């Protein structure tokens, strides 16, 4: 073998030199904060974790010291030591829907004020995803969960494992847990009554589900208003669809093709989007030819022309109510009987509703 070949062979058998590793970064500890602030580690824990008493001056000094040295609370370590957590799980069905975003905003506002963290999970209304999320939250040892349930299995699983549960916006079956709801029947009754008072006697209702308390309440309010005004209800004008704007548009198209209506109520903001799209495609003059109203006020409804008459669910306040109720449960401030909280709904009359055409 030539000298060059021998040199290449030796090079190929040499072990490559190890890549130098970055030194591990040492995170500041409670003891470091204590030395910086001139207090004991137990005082640091009380000052930073809001458990136990620390005077405002000491709390400010400790927090300033923690900020100077870059101390960050290790919540996982705290959870393991205490076998609990300061995190609260929030399971919602569709974060893209402004209703759920506002609900989460109200929840987070109350939790933050109480020094709890929100763990937000979007399950896309999928029962399997909802159960997987519940199992993950159980592994995190969260003391409580707020959920817009898709099935009754999710809240039941959490409650069976000692987790406090508040169901938001809807109630499924005979739940044992607390519930915070919009007053769906009263809101739909007032909205339908508004149209009946304007002379509409053939009102179409676009609705996606009635097995949950949400849809069932709105359908009940629609029926009750017709009884209030002694107007016969044509059952064929109740148009069932799915929770999708495209499907709602197709259902609205069939409703208008098959029946004569002078007004349409959409049971939620997604269905209202589909109904409005169909009316715009047909170049229907709103409200001169057909009035359009919806349950569940969201920002876009006040921006379109004409702006939509709606029922405002006070969604942010609903979220706050959920968080307040759950925290009271966690702190043991309530008797064991379940609570049902109904958040008042409010009719907002805008330009999309007017007198029935002759």
mmCIF file of C-alpha atoms in Angstrom:
data_model
loop_
_atom_site.group_PDB
_atom_site.id
_atom_site.type_symbol
_atom_site.label_atom_id
_atom_site.label_comp_id
_atom_site.label_asym_id
_atom_site.label_seq_id
_atom_site.Cartn_x
_atom_site.Cartn_y
_atom_site.Cartn_z
ATOM 1 C CA UNK A 1 0.000 0.000 0.000
ATOM 2 C CA UNK A 2 1.313 3.411 -0.892
ATOM 3 C CA UNK A 3 2.181 5.869 1.916
ATOM 4 C CA UNK A 4 -0.823 7.952 0.918
ATOM 5 C CA UNK A 5 -3.120 4.894 1.172
ATOM 6 C CA UNK A 6 -1.668 3.967 4.597
ATOM 7 C CA UNK A 7 -2.296 7.513 5.815
ATOM 8 C CA UNK A 8 -5.921 7.393 4.580
ATOM 9 C CA UNK A 9 -6.488 4.018 6.268
ATOM 10 C CA UNK A 10 -5.154 5.329 9.572
ATOM 11 C CA UNK A 11 -7.406 8.386 9.295
ATOM 12 C CA UNK A 12 -10.489 6.243 8.659
ATOM 13 C CA UNK A 13 -9.896 4.189 11.839
ATOM 14 C CA UNK A 14 -9.394 7.180 14.094
ATOM 15 C CA UNK A 15 -12.269 7.936 16.498
ATOM 16 C CA UNK A 16 -13.720 11.383 15.802
ATOM 17 C CA UNK A 17 -13.129 13.851 18.588
ATOM 18 C CA UNK A 18 -16.248 14.475 20.684
ATOM 19 C CA UNK A 19 -18.151 17.685 20.130
ATOM 20 C CA UNK A 20 -17.750 19.895 23.181
ATOM 21 C CA UNK A 21 -21.007 20.123 25.116
ATOM 22 C CA UNK A 22 -22.531 23.364 26.268
ATOM 23 C CA UNK A 23 -22.322 23.712 30.043
ATOM 24 C CA UNK A 24 -25.667 23.240 31.765
ATOM 25 C CA UNK A 25 -27.302 26.507 32.731
ATOM 26 C CA UNK A 26 -28.011 26.658 36.457
ATOM 27 C CA UNK A 27 -31.404 28.124 37.227
ATOM 28 C CA UNK A 28 -31.704 30.394 40.259
ATOM 29 C CA UNK A 29 -33.307 28.694 43.263
ATOM 30 C CA UNK A 30 -35.431 29.805 46.213
ATOM 31 C CA UNK A 31 -32.247 29.830 48.285
ATOM 32 C CA UNK A 32 -30.643 32.246 45.820
ATOM 33 C CA UNK A 33 -33.624 34.585 46.086
ATOM 34 C CA UNK A 34 -33.482 34.354 49.894
ATOM 35 C CA UNK A 35 -29.815 35.394 49.942
ATOM 36 C CA UNK A 36 -30.470 38.226 47.494
ATOM 37 C CA UNK A 37 -33.438 39.539 49.505
ATOM 38 C CA UNK A 38 -31.957 38.885 52.938
ATOM 39 C CA UNK A 39 -34.831 36.672 54.118
ATOM 40 C CA UNK A 40 -35.396 32.976 54.796
ATOM 41 C CA UNK A 41 -36.359 30.496 52.034
ATOM 42 C CA UNK A 42 -39.750 29.956 53.720
ATOM 43 C CA UNK A 43 -40.425 33.687 53.526
ATOM 44 C CA UNK A 44 -39.596 33.585 49.818
ATOM 45 C CA UNK A 45 -42.111 30.782 49.318
ATOM 46 C CA UNK A 46 -44.828 32.702 51.115
ATOM 47 C CA UNK A 47 -44.051 35.930 49.285
ATOM 48 C CA UNK A 48 -43.921 34.457 45.782
ATOM 49 C CA UNK A 49 -46.546 31.746 45.987
ATOM 50 C CA UNK A 50 -49.280 33.710 47.839
ATOM 51 C CA UNK A 51 -49.689 30.870 50.347
ATOM 52 C CA UNK A 52 -49.307 32.144 53.900
ATOM 53 C CA UNK A 53 -48.642 35.645 55.157
ATOM 54 C CA UNK A 54 -45.887 38.012 54.033
ATOM 55 C CA UNK A 55 -46.090 41.739 54.606
ATOM 56 C CA UNK A 56 -46.484 43.927 51.500
ATOM 57 C CA UNK A 57 -42.979 45.384 52.014
ATOM 58 C CA UNK A 58 -41.353 41.948 52.314
ATOM 59 C CA UNK A 59 -43.363 40.630 49.356
ATOM 60 C CA UNK A 60 -42.194 43.572 47.205
ATOM 61 C CA UNK A 61 -38.548 43.085 48.271
ATOM 62 C CA UNK A 62 -38.625 39.360 47.506
ATOM 63 C CA UNK A 63 -40.303 39.866 44.132
ATOM 64 C CA UNK A 64 -37.712 42.511 43.193
ATOM 65 C CA UNK A 65 -34.884 40.160 44.190
ATOM 66 C CA UNK A 66 -36.387 37.309 42.158
ATOM 67 C CA UNK A 67 -36.637 39.576 39.119
ATOM 68 C CA UNK A 68 -33.014 40.760 39.482
ATOM 69 C CA UNK A 69 -31.557 37.261 39.475
ATOM 70 C CA UNK A 70 -34.047 35.816 36.955
ATOM 71 C CA UNK A 71 -35.822 33.382 39.279
ATOM 72 C CA UNK A 72 -38.812 31.575 37.735
ATOM 73 C CA UNK A 73 -41.162 29.426 39.803
ATOM 74 C CA UNK A 74 -40.943 25.719 38.972
ATOM 75 C CA UNK A 75 -44.637 24.844 38.983
ATOM 76 C CA UNK A 76 -43.993 21.169 38.175
ATOM 77 C CA UNK A 77 -41.793 20.741 41.240
ATOM 78 C CA UNK A 78 -44.366 22.487 43.406
ATOM 79 C CA UNK A 79 -47.125 20.264 42.065
ATOM 80 C CA UNK A 80 -45.133 17.112 42.859
ATOM 81 C CA UNK A 81 -44.392 18.283 46.392
ATOM 82 C CA UNK A 82 -47.934 19.337 47.200
ATOM 83 C CA UNK A 83 -49.672 16.625 45.109
ATOM 84 C CA UNK A 84 -51.861 19.354 43.638
ATOM 85 C CA UNK A 85 -51.568 22.180 41.131
ATOM 86 C CA UNK A 86 -52.325 25.859 40.704
ATOM 87 C CA UNK A 87 -53.318 25.166 37.108
ATOM 88 C CA UNK A 88 -56.950 24.956 36.028
ATOM 89 C CA UNK A 89 -57.973 23.036 32.924
ATOM 90 C CA UNK A 90 -60.289 24.666 30.392
ATOM 91 C CA UNK A 91 -61.711 22.436 27.636
ATOM 92 C CA UNK A 92 -63.532 24.238 24.828
ATOM 93 C CA UNK A 93 -65.035 23.132 21.536
ATOM 94 C CA UNK A 94 -63.759 25.635 18.962
ATOM 95 C CA UNK A 95 -61.248 28.382 19.725
ATOM 96 C CA UNK A 96 -61.875 29.961 16.293
ATOM 97 C CA UNK A 97 -65.438 30.746 17.325
ATOM 98 C CA UNK A 98 -65.555 34.161 19.053
ATOM 99 C CA UNK A 99 -67.994 32.774 21.636
ATOM 100 C CA UNK A 100 -65.433 30.308 22.996
ATOM 101 C CA UNK A 101 -62.608 32.834 22.790
ATOM 102 C CA UNK A 102 -64.634 35.294 24.893
ATOM 103 C CA UNK A 103 -65.580 32.548 27.338
ATOM 104 C CA UNK A 104 -61.891 31.640 27.799
ATOM 105 C CA UNK A 105 -60.983 35.321 28.224
ATOM 106 C CA UNK A 106 -63.449 35.709 31.091
ATOM 107 C CA UNK A 107 -62.187 32.530 32.760
ATOM 108 C CA UNK A 108 -58.543 33.559 32.463
ATOM 109 C CA UNK A 109 -59.229 36.999 33.911
ATOM 110 C CA UNK A 110 -60.644 35.551 37.137
ATOM 111 C CA UNK A 111 -58.029 32.801 37.417
ATOM 112 C CA UNK A 112 -55.139 35.217 36.984
ATOM 113 C CA UNK A 113 -56.519 37.472 39.706
ATOM 114 C CA UNK A 114 -56.593 34.440 42.023
ATOM 115 C CA UNK A 115 -52.994 33.432 41.121
ATOM 116 C CA UNK A 116 -54.039 30.363 39.110
ATOM 117 C CA UNK A 117 -52.874 29.471 35.598
ATOM 118 C CA UNK A 118 -55.198 28.419 32.793
ATOM 119 C CA UNK A 119 -54.366 25.332 30.710
ATOM 120 C CA UNK A 120 -56.483 25.801 27.588
ATOM 121 C CA UNK A 121 -57.296 22.838 25.339
ATOM 122 C CA UNK A 122 -59.303 23.056 22.104
ATOM 123 C CA UNK A 123 -60.922 19.649 21.459
ATOM 124 C CA UNK A 124 -62.706 20.668 18.206
ATOM 125 C CA UNK A 125 -65.936 19.184 19.525
ATOM 126 C CA UNK A 126 -64.475 15.672 19.172
ATOM 127 C CA UNK A 127 -65.521 13.288 22.007
ATOM 128 C CA UNK A 128 -62.316 11.236 21.718
ATOM 129 C CA UNK A 129 -60.125 14.343 21.843
ATOM 130 C CA UNK A 130 -62.118 15.611 24.815
ATOM 131 C CA UNK A 131 -61.467 12.403 26.781
ATOM 132 C CA UNK A 132 -57.762 12.430 25.901
ATOM 133 C CA UNK A 133 -57.529 16.014 27.119
ATOM 134 C CA UNK A 134 -59.290 15.059 30.361
ATOM 135 C CA UNK A 135 -56.767 12.268 30.942
ATOM 136 C CA UNK A 136 -53.894 14.697 30.348
ATOM 137 C CA UNK A 137 -55.347 17.159 32.875
ATOM 138 C CA UNK A 138 -55.710 14.342 35.412
ATOM 139 C CA UNK A 139 -52.016 13.541 34.968
ATOM 140 C CA UNK A 140 -51.243 17.204 35.665
ATOM 141 C CA UNK A 141 -53.121 16.928 38.994
ATOM 142 C CA UNK A 142 -55.288 19.954 38.278
ATOM 143 C CA UNK A 143 -57.805 20.572 41.091
ATOM 144 C CA UNK A 144 -60.534 21.762 38.738
ATOM 145 C CA UNK A 145 -61.685 21.859 35.111
ATOM 146 C CA UNK A 146 -64.129 24.078 33.217
ATOM 147 C CA UNK A 147 -65.528 22.303 30.161
ATOM 148 C CA UNK A 148 -68.019 22.921 27.371
ATOM 149 C CA UNK A 149 -68.849 19.203 27.252
ATOM 150 C CA UNK A 150 -69.350 17.231 24.066
ATOM 151 C CA UNK A 151 -70.398 14.078 25.958
ATOM 152 C CA UNK A 152 -71.212 13.338 29.586
ATOM 153 C CA UNK A 153 -68.208 10.990 29.814
ATOM 154 C CA UNK A 154 -65.656 13.785 30.160
ATOM 155 C CA UNK A 155 -67.059 15.514 33.266
ATOM 156 C CA UNK A 156 -67.878 12.116 34.758
ATOM 157 C CA UNK A 157 -64.282 10.891 34.328
ATOM 158 C CA UNK A 158 -62.917 14.010 35.988
ATOM 159 C CA UNK A 159 -65.388 13.893 38.885
ATOM 160 C CA UNK A 160 -64.734 10.189 39.471
ATOM 161 C CA UNK A 161 -61.075 11.099 39.990
ATOM 162 C CA UNK A 162 -61.766 13.828 42.526
ATOM 163 C CA UNK A 163 -61.543 16.834 40.192
ATOM 164 C CA UNK A 164 -64.030 19.681 40.605
ATOM 165 C CA UNK A 165 -65.912 20.348 37.347
ATOM 166 C CA UNK A 166 -67.973 23.263 36.072
ATOM 167 C CA UNK A 167 -69.830 22.708 32.792
ATOM 168 C CA UNK A 168 -70.097 25.916 30.774
ATOM 169 C CA UNK A 169 -72.763 26.884 28.216
ATOM 170 C CA UNK A 170 -74.404 23.457 28.129
ATOM 171 C CA UNK A 171 -75.632 20.679 30.372
ATOM 172 C CA UNK A 172 -75.667 17.046 29.299
ATOM 173 C CA UNK A 173 -78.039 14.608 30.941
ATOM 174 C CA UNK A 174 -78.209 14.531 34.711
ATOM 175 C CA UNK A 175 -74.789 15.871 35.519
ATOM 176 C CA UNK A 176 -73.616 15.899 39.132
ATOM 177 C CA UNK A 177 -71.416 18.934 38.640
ATOM 178 C CA UNK A 178 -72.018 22.650 38.693
ATOM 179 C CA UNK A 179 -73.268 24.382 35.534
ATOM 180 C CA UNK A 180 -73.125 27.952 34.225
ATOM 181 C CA UNK A 181 -75.585 28.670 31.426
ATOM 182 C CA UNK A 182 -77.011 31.500 29.422
ATOM 183 C CA UNK A 183 -80.727 31.846 30.107
ATOM 184 C CA UNK A 184 -81.404 30.339 26.690
ATOM 185 C CA UNK A 185 -85.166 29.960 26.936
ATOM 186 C CA UNK A 186 -85.736 33.526 28.143
ATOM 187 C CA UNK A 187 -83.386 34.980 25.516
ATOM 188 C CA UNK A 188 -84.950 33.093 22.605
ATOM 189 C CA UNK A 189 -88.432 33.899 23.890
ATOM 190 C CA UNK A 190 -87.677 37.619 23.948
ATOM 191 C CA UNK A 191 -86.034 37.553 20.510
ATOM 192 C CA UNK A 192 -88.946 35.663 18.936
ATOM 193 C CA UNK A 193 -91.417 37.957 20.700
ATOM 194 C CA UNK A 194 -89.636 40.959 19.183
ATOM 195 C CA UNK A 195 -90.340 39.615 15.681
ATOM 196 C CA UNK A 196 -93.914 38.589 16.474
ATOM 197 C CA UNK A 197 -94.535 42.074 17.827
ATOM 198 C CA UNK A 198 -93.384 43.438 14.447
ATOM 199 C CA UNK A 199 -96.137 41.427 12.744
ATOM 200 C CA UNK A 200 -94.110 38.372 11.639
ATOM 201 C CA UNK A 201 -96.193 35.209 11.867
ATOM 202 C CA UNK A 202 -94.073 32.943 9.659
ATOM 203 C CA UNK A 203 -90.664 32.859 11.284
ATOM 204 C CA UNK A 204 -88.074 30.279 10.287
ATOM 205 C CA UNK A 205 -85.788 28.911 13.017
ATOM 206 C CA UNK A 206 -82.356 27.685 11.960
ATOM 207 C CA UNK A 207 -81.035 25.351 14.674
ATOM 208 C CA UNK A 208 -78.280 22.761 14.809
ATOM 209 C CA UNK A 209 -78.984 20.628 17.861
ATOM 210 C CA UNK A 210 -81.560 20.186 20.612
ATOM 211 C CA UNK A 211 -80.091 17.329 22.669
ATOM 212 C CA UNK A 212 -77.967 19.782 24.656
ATOM 213 C CA UNK A 213 -79.562 22.229 27.073
ATOM 214 C CA UNK A 214 -78.380 25.135 24.869
ATOM 215 C CA UNK A 215 -80.360 24.240 21.762
ATOM 216 C CA UNK A 216 -83.229 22.743 23.738
ATOM 217 C CA UNK A 217 -83.654 25.996 25.672
ATOM 218 C CA UNK A 218 -83.626 28.141 22.545
ATOM 219 C CA UNK A 219 -86.169 25.930 20.817
ATOM 220 C CA UNK A 220 -88.350 26.035 23.932
ATOM 221 C CA UNK A 221 -88.157 29.840 23.981
ATOM 222 C CA UNK A 222 -89.128 29.993 20.292
ATOM 223 C CA UNK A 223 -92.190 27.846 20.971
ATOM 224 C CA UNK A 224 -93.130 29.747 24.144
ATOM 225 C CA UNK A 225 -93.163 33.101 22.339
ATOM 226 C CA UNK A 226 -95.661 31.799 19.773
ATOM 227 C CA UNK A 227 -97.916 30.721 22.638
ATOM 228 C CA UNK A 228 -97.493 34.132 24.267
ATOM 229 C CA UNK A 229 -98.717 35.880 21.116
ATOM 230 C CA UNK A 230 -101.366 33.235 20.278
ATOM 231 C CA UNK A 231 -99.697 32.597 16.911
ATOM 232 C CA UNK A 232 -99.845 29.087 15.456
ATOM 233 C CA UNK A 233 -96.386 27.626 14.947
ATOM 234 C CA UNK A 234 -95.739 25.878 11.635
ATOM 235 C CA UNK A 235 -93.374 23.048 12.612
ATOM 236 C CA UNK A 236 -92.058 22.887 9.044
ATOM 237 C CA UNK A 237 -90.386 26.269 9.598
ATOM 238 C CA UNK A 238 -88.019 24.747 12.190
ATOM 239 C CA UNK A 239 -85.028 23.916 9.989
ATOM 240 C CA UNK A 240 -82.441 21.557 11.495
ATOM 241 C CA UNK A 241 -78.871 21.795 10.251
ATOM 242 C CA UNK A 242 -75.300 21.122 11.425
ATOM 243 C CA UNK A 243 -72.881 23.419 13.244
ATOM 244 C CA UNK A 244 -71.264 24.704 10.074
ATOM 245 C CA UNK A 245 -71.784 27.933 8.104
ATOM 246 C CA UNK A 246 -71.819 26.123 4.741
ATOM 247 C CA UNK A 247 -74.427 23.642 5.915
ATOM 248 C CA UNK A 248 -76.455 26.492 7.413
ATOM 249 C CA UNK A 249 -76.415 28.319 4.081
ATOM 250 C CA UNK A 250 -77.663 25.209 2.266
ATOM 251 C CA UNK A 251 -80.397 24.700 4.878
ATOM 252 C CA UNK A 252 -81.452 28.347 4.557
ATOM 253 C CA UNK A 253 -81.629 27.908 0.783
ATOM 254 C CA UNK A 254 -83.956 24.907 1.146
ATOM 255 C CA UNK A 255 -86.083 26.730 3.735
ATOM 256 C CA UNK A 256 -86.594 29.688 1.395
ATOM 257 C CA UNK A 257 -87.230 27.463 -1.624
ATOM 258 C CA UNK A 258 -89.842 25.352 0.167
ATOM 259 C CA UNK A 259 -91.614 27.857 2.428
ATOM 260 C CA UNK A 260 -92.752 31.424 2.627
ATOM 261 C CA UNK A 261 -91.118 33.155 5.591
ATOM 262 C CA UNK A 262 -90.847 36.813 6.527
ATOM 263 C CA UNK A 263 -88.148 36.393 9.193
ATOM 264 C CA UNK A 264 -85.365 33.975 10.143
ATOM 265 C CA UNK A 265 -83.829 33.364 13.562
ATOM 266 C CA UNK A 266 -80.425 31.653 13.695
ATOM 267 C CA UNK A 267 -79.788 29.774 16.929
ATOM 268 C CA UNK A 268 -76.113 30.797 17.109
ATOM 269 C CA UNK A 269 -73.502 32.949 15.393
ATOM 270 C CA UNK A 270 -72.209 30.206 13.066
ATOM 271 C CA UNK A 271 -75.666 29.523 11.654
ATOM 272 C CA UNK A 272 -76.270 33.278 11.329
ATOM 273 C CA UNK A 273 -73.183 33.510 9.115
ATOM 274 C CA UNK A 274 -74.615 30.888 6.750
ATOM 275 C CA UNK A 275 -78.100 32.413 6.709
ATOM 276 C CA UNK A 276 -76.748 35.886 5.938
ATOM 277 C CA UNK A 277 -74.587 34.502 3.120
ATOM 278 C CA UNK A 278 -77.646 32.928 1.455
ATOM 279 C CA UNK A 279 -79.729 36.091 1.779
ATOM 280 C CA UNK A 280 -76.877 38.139 0.288
ATOM 281 C CA UNK A 281 -76.520 35.679 -2.613
ATOM 282 C CA UNK A 282 -80.233 36.051 -3.349
ATOM 283 C CA UNK A 283 -79.960 39.855 -3.087
ATOM 284 C CA UNK A 284 -82.737 39.844 -0.510
ATOM 285 C CA UNK A 285 -83.315 43.269 1.006
ATOM 286 C CA UNK A 286 -82.881 43.026 4.789
ATOM 287 C CA UNK A 287 -85.179 43.815 6.603
ATOM 288 C CA UNK A 288 -87.628 45.092 3.987
ATOM 289 C CA UNK A 289 -88.161 41.643 2.449
ATOM 290 C CA UNK A 290 -86.913 39.350 5.231
ATOM 291 C CA UNK A 291 -85.833 40.150 8.774
ATOM 292 C CA UNK A 292 -82.810 38.281 10.162
ATOM 293 C CA UNK A 293 -81.973 37.839 13.837
ATOM 294 C CA UNK A 294 -79.606 35.615 15.783
ATOM 295 C CA UNK A 295 -78.841 34.287 19.216
ATOM 296 C CA UNK A 296 -75.263 34.917 20.436
ATOM 297 C CA UNK A 297 -73.853 38.371 19.652
ATOM 298 C CA UNK A 298 -70.297 38.427 18.231
ATOM 299 C CA UNK A 299 -68.326 41.415 16.840
ATOM 300 C CA UNK A 300 -68.988 40.893 13.121
ATOM 301 C CA UNK A 301 -72.748 41.212 13.642
ATOM 302 C CA UNK A 302 -72.472 44.910 14.445
ATOM 303 C CA UNK A 303 -70.128 45.541 11.488
ATOM 304 C CA UNK A 304 -72.241 44.202 8.597
ATOM 305 C CA UNK A 305 -74.918 46.304 6.903
ATOM 306 C CA UNK A 306 -77.526 46.220 8.195
ATOM 307 C CA UNK A 307 -76.178 45.171 11.576
ATOM 308 C CA UNK A 308 -77.884 42.146 13.088
ATOM 309 C CA UNK A 309 -80.447 42.081 15.865
ATOM 310 C CA UNK A 310 -79.110 39.583 18.382
ATOM 311 C CA UNK A 311 -79.253 38.181 21.885
ATOM 312 C CA UNK A 312 -76.089 38.959 23.837
ATOM 313 C CA UNK A 313 -75.123 36.085 26.155
ATOM 314 C CA UNK A 314 -72.616 38.199 28.154
ATOM 315 C CA UNK A 315 -70.068 35.534 27.295
ATOM 316 C CA UNK A 316 -67.098 37.091 29.096
ATOM 317 C CA UNK A 317 -69.186 37.366 32.261
ATOM 318 C CA UNK A 318 -70.232 33.740 31.784
ATOM 319 C CA UNK A 319 -66.538 32.813 31.799
ATOM 320 C CA UNK A 320 -65.935 34.864 34.944
ATOM 321 C CA UNK A 321 -68.891 33.137 36.632
ATOM 322 C CA UNK A 322 -67.467 29.712 35.734
ATOM 323 C CA UNK A 323 -64.094 30.575 37.251
ATOM 324 C CA UNK A 324 -65.577 32.103 40.409
ATOM 325 C CA UNK A 325 -67.780 29.057 40.974
ATOM 326 C CA UNK A 326 -64.926 26.604 40.406
ATOM 327 C CA UNK A 327 -62.533 28.460 42.724
ATOM 328 C CA UNK A 328 -65.186 28.546 45.446
ATOM 329 C CA UNK A 329 -65.533 24.762 45.087
ATOM 330 C CA UNK A 330 -61.780 24.238 45.289
ATOM 331 C CA UNK A 331 -61.578 26.371 48.446
ATOM 332 C CA UNK A 332 -64.424 24.457 50.076
ATOM 333 C CA UNK A 333 -66.630 27.542 50.373
ATOM 334 C CA UNK A 334 -69.847 25.941 49.043
ATOM 335 C CA UNK A 335 -72.211 23.229 50.312
ATOM 336 C CA UNK A 336 -72.083 19.926 48.401
ATOM 337 C CA UNK A 337 -75.319 20.507 46.467
ATOM 338 C CA UNK A 338 -74.722 21.287 42.800
ATOM 339 C CA UNK A 339 -75.160 24.860 41.606
ATOM 340 C CA UNK A 340 -76.847 25.994 38.393
ATOM 341 C CA UNK A 341 -75.988 29.596 37.518
ATOM 342 C CA UNK A 342 -77.977 31.294 34.760
ATOM 343 C CA UNK A 343 -76.399 34.375 33.203
ATOM 344 C CA UNK A 344 -79.113 36.787 31.959
ATOM 345 C CA UNK A 345 -79.381 37.231 28.196
ATOM 346 C CA UNK A 346 -79.964 40.662 26.662
ATOM 347 C CA UNK A 347 -81.825 41.533 23.452
ATOM 348 C CA UNK A 348 -79.978 43.999 21.192
ATOM 349 C CA UNK A 349 -82.239 45.429 18.469
ATOM 350 C CA UNK A 350 -80.371 46.597 15.353
ATOM 351 C CA UNK A 351 -81.184 47.269 11.731
ATOM 352 C CA UNK A 352 -81.744 43.720 10.435
ATOM 353 C CA UNK A 353 -85.281 43.421 11.856
ATOM 354 C CA UNK A 354 -88.296 45.467 10.835
ATOM 355 C CA UNK A 355 -92.052 45.230 10.264
ATOM 356 C CA UNK A 356 -93.313 42.204 8.382
ATOM 357 C CA UNK A 357 -93.919 42.955 4.681
ATOM 358 C CA UNK A 358 -97.557 43.063 3.665
#
